[in-house]
Amino acid sequence: MELINFPAILVAALSSFVVGFVWYNPKVFGTIWMNEIGMTEEKAKTGNMAKIFGLTFVFAFLLAFMMPTLVIHQIGALQLAGGNEKDEAFLAYMQVHGHMFRSFGHGALHGFFASLFVVVPVIATNCLFEQKSFKYAAVTSGYWIVVMTLMGAIICGWK
């Protein structure tokens, strides 16, 4: 019985790049973001892109790897069974509930709430102490809300 789908995790991690490509495009929020952090085109070009994108993928993969525990109810039942897929209580749970709530929409809902109640407070707190603007907080939080909503949808709905 496969509750964690590694291709879905990989695609979810890669989806953060697609969202970032659109979100941080100068015609969307890229110019606002650059202005709020004092980034220039020249400064951006001096960054080590292999390091930046490589580590970005590692971090996106780590987030996507954790998402099943947040968006798939059956993972919680398996955790209560000590991770034993042959546990009688887990098997009984799965017989009654099966893959109930395993949908793209349900995963998106949980991904959205996870971002709203975990990521946004972290970003907002950092912004307060770093004295970053509301615009910066909104652009950065908005990106993560979209990414985690999409990740949740992919991971929960892909069976």
GROMACS .gro file of C-alpha atoms in nm:
model
  159
    1MET     CA    1   0.000   0.000   0.000
    2GLU     CA    2   0.169   0.316  -0.115
    3LEU     CA    3   0.083   0.633   0.072
    4ILE     CA    4   0.394   0.826  -0.024
    5ASN     CA    5   0.447   0.869  -0.395
    6PHE     CA    6   0.807   0.972  -0.468
    7PRO     CA    7   0.741   1.087  -0.827
    8ALA     CA    8   0.470   1.316  -0.685
    9ILE     CA    9   0.718   1.454  -0.432
   10LEU     CA   10   0.969   1.522  -0.709
   11VAL     CA   11   0.709   1.695  -0.927
   12ALA     CA   12   0.586   1.894  -0.626
   13ALA     CA   13   0.941   2.011  -0.557
   14LEU     CA   14   0.987   2.110  -0.921
   15SER     CA   15   0.655   2.295  -0.916
   16SER     CA   16   0.813   2.554  -0.686
   17PHE     CA   17   1.039   2.652  -0.977
   18VAL     CA   18   0.745   2.692  -1.214
   19VAL     CA   19   0.560   2.908  -0.961
   20GLY     CA   20   0.877   3.107  -0.893
   21PHE     CA   21   0.937   3.165  -1.264
   22VAL     CA   22   0.590   3.317  -1.294
   23TRP     CA   23   0.563   3.482  -0.950
   24TYR     CA   24   0.901   3.657  -0.961
   25ASN     CA   25   0.870   3.760  -1.326
   26PRO     CA   26   0.913   4.139  -1.356
   27LYS     CA   27   0.563   4.162  -1.504
   28VAL     CA   28   0.411   3.991  -1.197
   29PHE     CA   29   0.583   4.051  -0.858
   30GLY     CA   30   0.953   4.040  -0.953
   31THR     CA   31   1.002   4.414  -0.977
   32ILE     CA   32   0.824   4.477  -0.646
   33TRP     CA   33   1.032   4.206  -0.478
   34MET     CA   34   1.359   4.341  -0.619
   35ASN     CA   35   1.276   4.696  -0.513
   36GLU     CA   36   1.180   4.584  -0.162
   37ILE     CA   37   1.508   4.400  -0.103
   38GLY     CA   38   1.729   4.646  -0.290
   39MET     CA   39   1.823   4.395  -0.560
   40THR     CA   40   1.941   4.515  -0.899
   41GLU     CA   41   1.976   4.322  -1.226
   42GLU     CA   42   2.354   4.364  -1.202
   43LYS     CA   43   2.369   4.230  -0.846
   44ALA     CA   44   2.140   3.938  -0.936
   45LYS     CA   45   2.377   3.836  -1.216
   46THR     CA   46   2.669   3.807  -0.973
   47GLY     CA   47   2.503   3.525  -0.778
   48ASN     CA   48   2.623   3.166  -0.813
   49MET     CA   49   2.322   3.032  -1.001
   50ALA     CA   50   2.426   2.665  -0.971
   51LYS     CA   51   2.445   2.701  -0.594
   52ILE     CA   52   2.125   2.907  -0.568
   53PHE     CA   53   1.911   2.680  -0.786
   54GLY     CA   54   2.074   2.359  -0.660
   55LEU     CA   55   2.008   2.442  -0.295
   56THR     CA   56   1.665   2.578  -0.382
   57PHE     CA   57   1.577   2.239  -0.525
   58VAL     CA   58   1.713   2.060  -0.216
   59PHE     CA   59   1.501   2.282   0.011
   60ALA     CA   60   1.193   2.242  -0.211
   61PHE     CA   61   1.243   1.866  -0.205
   62LEU     CA   62   1.268   1.867   0.175
   63LEU     CA   63   0.943   2.064   0.198
   64ALA     CA   64   0.768   1.837  -0.054
   65PHE     CA   65   0.898   1.531   0.132
   66MET     CA   66   0.731   1.654   0.452
   67MET     CA   67   0.404   1.752   0.284
   68PRO     CA   68   0.245   1.402   0.285
   69THR     CA   69   0.226   1.415   0.665
   70LEU     CA   70   0.036   1.742   0.635
   71VAL     CA   71  -0.203   1.660   0.351
   72ILE     CA   72  -0.273   1.285   0.359
   73HIS     CA   73  -0.491   1.168   0.650
   74GLN     CA   74  -0.390   0.805   0.604
   75ILE     CA   75  -0.031   0.897   0.698
   76GLY     CA   76  -0.156   0.993   1.045
   77ALA     CA   77  -0.328   0.656   1.082
   78LEU     CA   78  -0.008   0.482   0.976
   79GLN     CA   79   0.193   0.687   1.224
   80LEU     CA   80  -0.047   0.580   1.503
   81ALA     CA   81   0.025   0.221   1.399
   82GLY     CA   82   0.395   0.283   1.453
   83GLY     CA   83   0.460   0.283   1.079
   84ASN     CA   84   0.351  -0.081   1.057
   85GLU     CA   85   0.140  -0.128   0.744
   86LYS     CA   86   0.041  -0.473   0.868
   87ASP     CA   87  -0.099  -0.342   1.200
   88GLU     CA   88  -0.456  -0.469   1.243
   89ALA     CA   89  -0.590  -0.129   1.351
   90PHE     CA   90  -0.433   0.040   1.049
   91LEU     CA   91  -0.569  -0.226   0.814
   92ALA     CA   92  -0.915  -0.185   0.968
   93TYR     CA   93  -0.891   0.192   0.927
   94MET     CA   94  -0.792   0.153   0.563
   95GLN     CA   95  -1.071  -0.099   0.503
   96VAL     CA   96  -1.329   0.149   0.630
   97HIS     CA   97  -1.181   0.474   0.499
   98GLY     CA   98  -0.951   0.364   0.216
   99HIS     CA   99  -0.826   0.661   0.021
  100MET     CA  100  -1.104   0.892   0.136
  101PHE     CA  101  -1.006   1.257   0.092
  102ARG     CA  102  -0.719   1.166  -0.142
  103SER     CA  103  -0.788   1.436  -0.400
  104PHE     CA  104  -0.614   1.731  -0.556
  105GLY     CA  105  -0.866   1.968  -0.398
  106HIS     CA  106  -0.829   1.825  -0.050
  107GLY     CA  107  -0.450   1.836  -0.074
  108ALA     CA  108  -0.465   2.195  -0.196
  109LEU     CA  109  -0.682   2.287   0.102
  110HIS     CA  110  -0.437   2.134   0.351
  111GLY     CA  111  -0.138   2.283   0.169
  112PHE     CA  112  -0.305   2.624   0.184
  113PHE     CA  113  -0.376   2.598   0.556
  114ALA     CA  114  -0.027   2.466   0.630
  115SER     CA  115   0.123   2.767   0.456
  116LEU     CA  116  -0.121   3.008   0.620
  117PHE     CA  117  -0.063   2.879   0.974
  118VAL     CA  118   0.305   2.782   0.955
  119VAL     CA  119   0.489   2.970   0.681
  120VAL     CA  120   0.313   3.307   0.690
  121PRO     CA  121   0.369   3.359   1.066
  122VAL     CA  122   0.738   3.268   1.027
  123ILE     CA  123   0.787   3.508   0.736
  124ALA     CA  124   0.585   3.783   0.905
  125THR     CA  125   0.784   3.751   1.229
  126ASN     CA  126   1.114   3.768   1.040
  127CYS     CA  127   0.990   4.070   0.848
  128LEU     CA  128   0.902   4.250   1.170
  129PHE     CA  129   1.247   4.203   1.322
  130GLU     CA  130   1.427   4.267   0.993
  131GLN     CA  131   1.209   4.576   0.941
  132LYS     CA  132   1.105   4.458   0.597
  133SER     CA  133   0.807   4.617   0.428
  134PHE     CA  134   0.454   4.483   0.413
  135LYS     CA  135   0.497   4.451   0.035
  136TYR     CA  136   0.795   4.221   0.082
  137ALA     CA  137   0.606   4.011   0.338
  138ALA     CA  138   0.303   3.989   0.109
  139VAL     CA  139   0.502   3.891  -0.202
  140THR     CA  140   0.711   3.633  -0.019
  141SER     CA  141   0.418   3.488   0.178
  142GLY     CA  142   0.202   3.482  -0.133
  143TYR     CA  143   0.464   3.280  -0.317
  144TRP     CA  144   0.479   3.019  -0.041
  145ILE     CA  145   0.101   3.004  -0.012
  146VAL     CA  146   0.075   2.924  -0.383
  147VAL     CA  147   0.367   2.677  -0.372
  148MET     CA  148   0.240   2.484  -0.070
  149THR     CA  149  -0.116   2.481  -0.203
  150LEU     CA  150   0.012   2.336  -0.530
  151MET     CA  151   0.245   2.091  -0.355
  152GLY     CA  152  -0.039   1.971  -0.135
  153ALA     CA  153  -0.262   1.921  -0.439
  154ILE     CA  154   0.003   1.724  -0.627
  155ILE     CA  155   0.104   1.505  -0.335
  156CYS     CA  156  -0.245   1.427  -0.206
  157GLY     CA  157  -0.414   1.387  -0.543
  158TRP     CA  158  -0.148   1.186  -0.726
  159LYS     CA  159  -0.217   0.818  -0.650
   0.00000   0.00000   0.00000
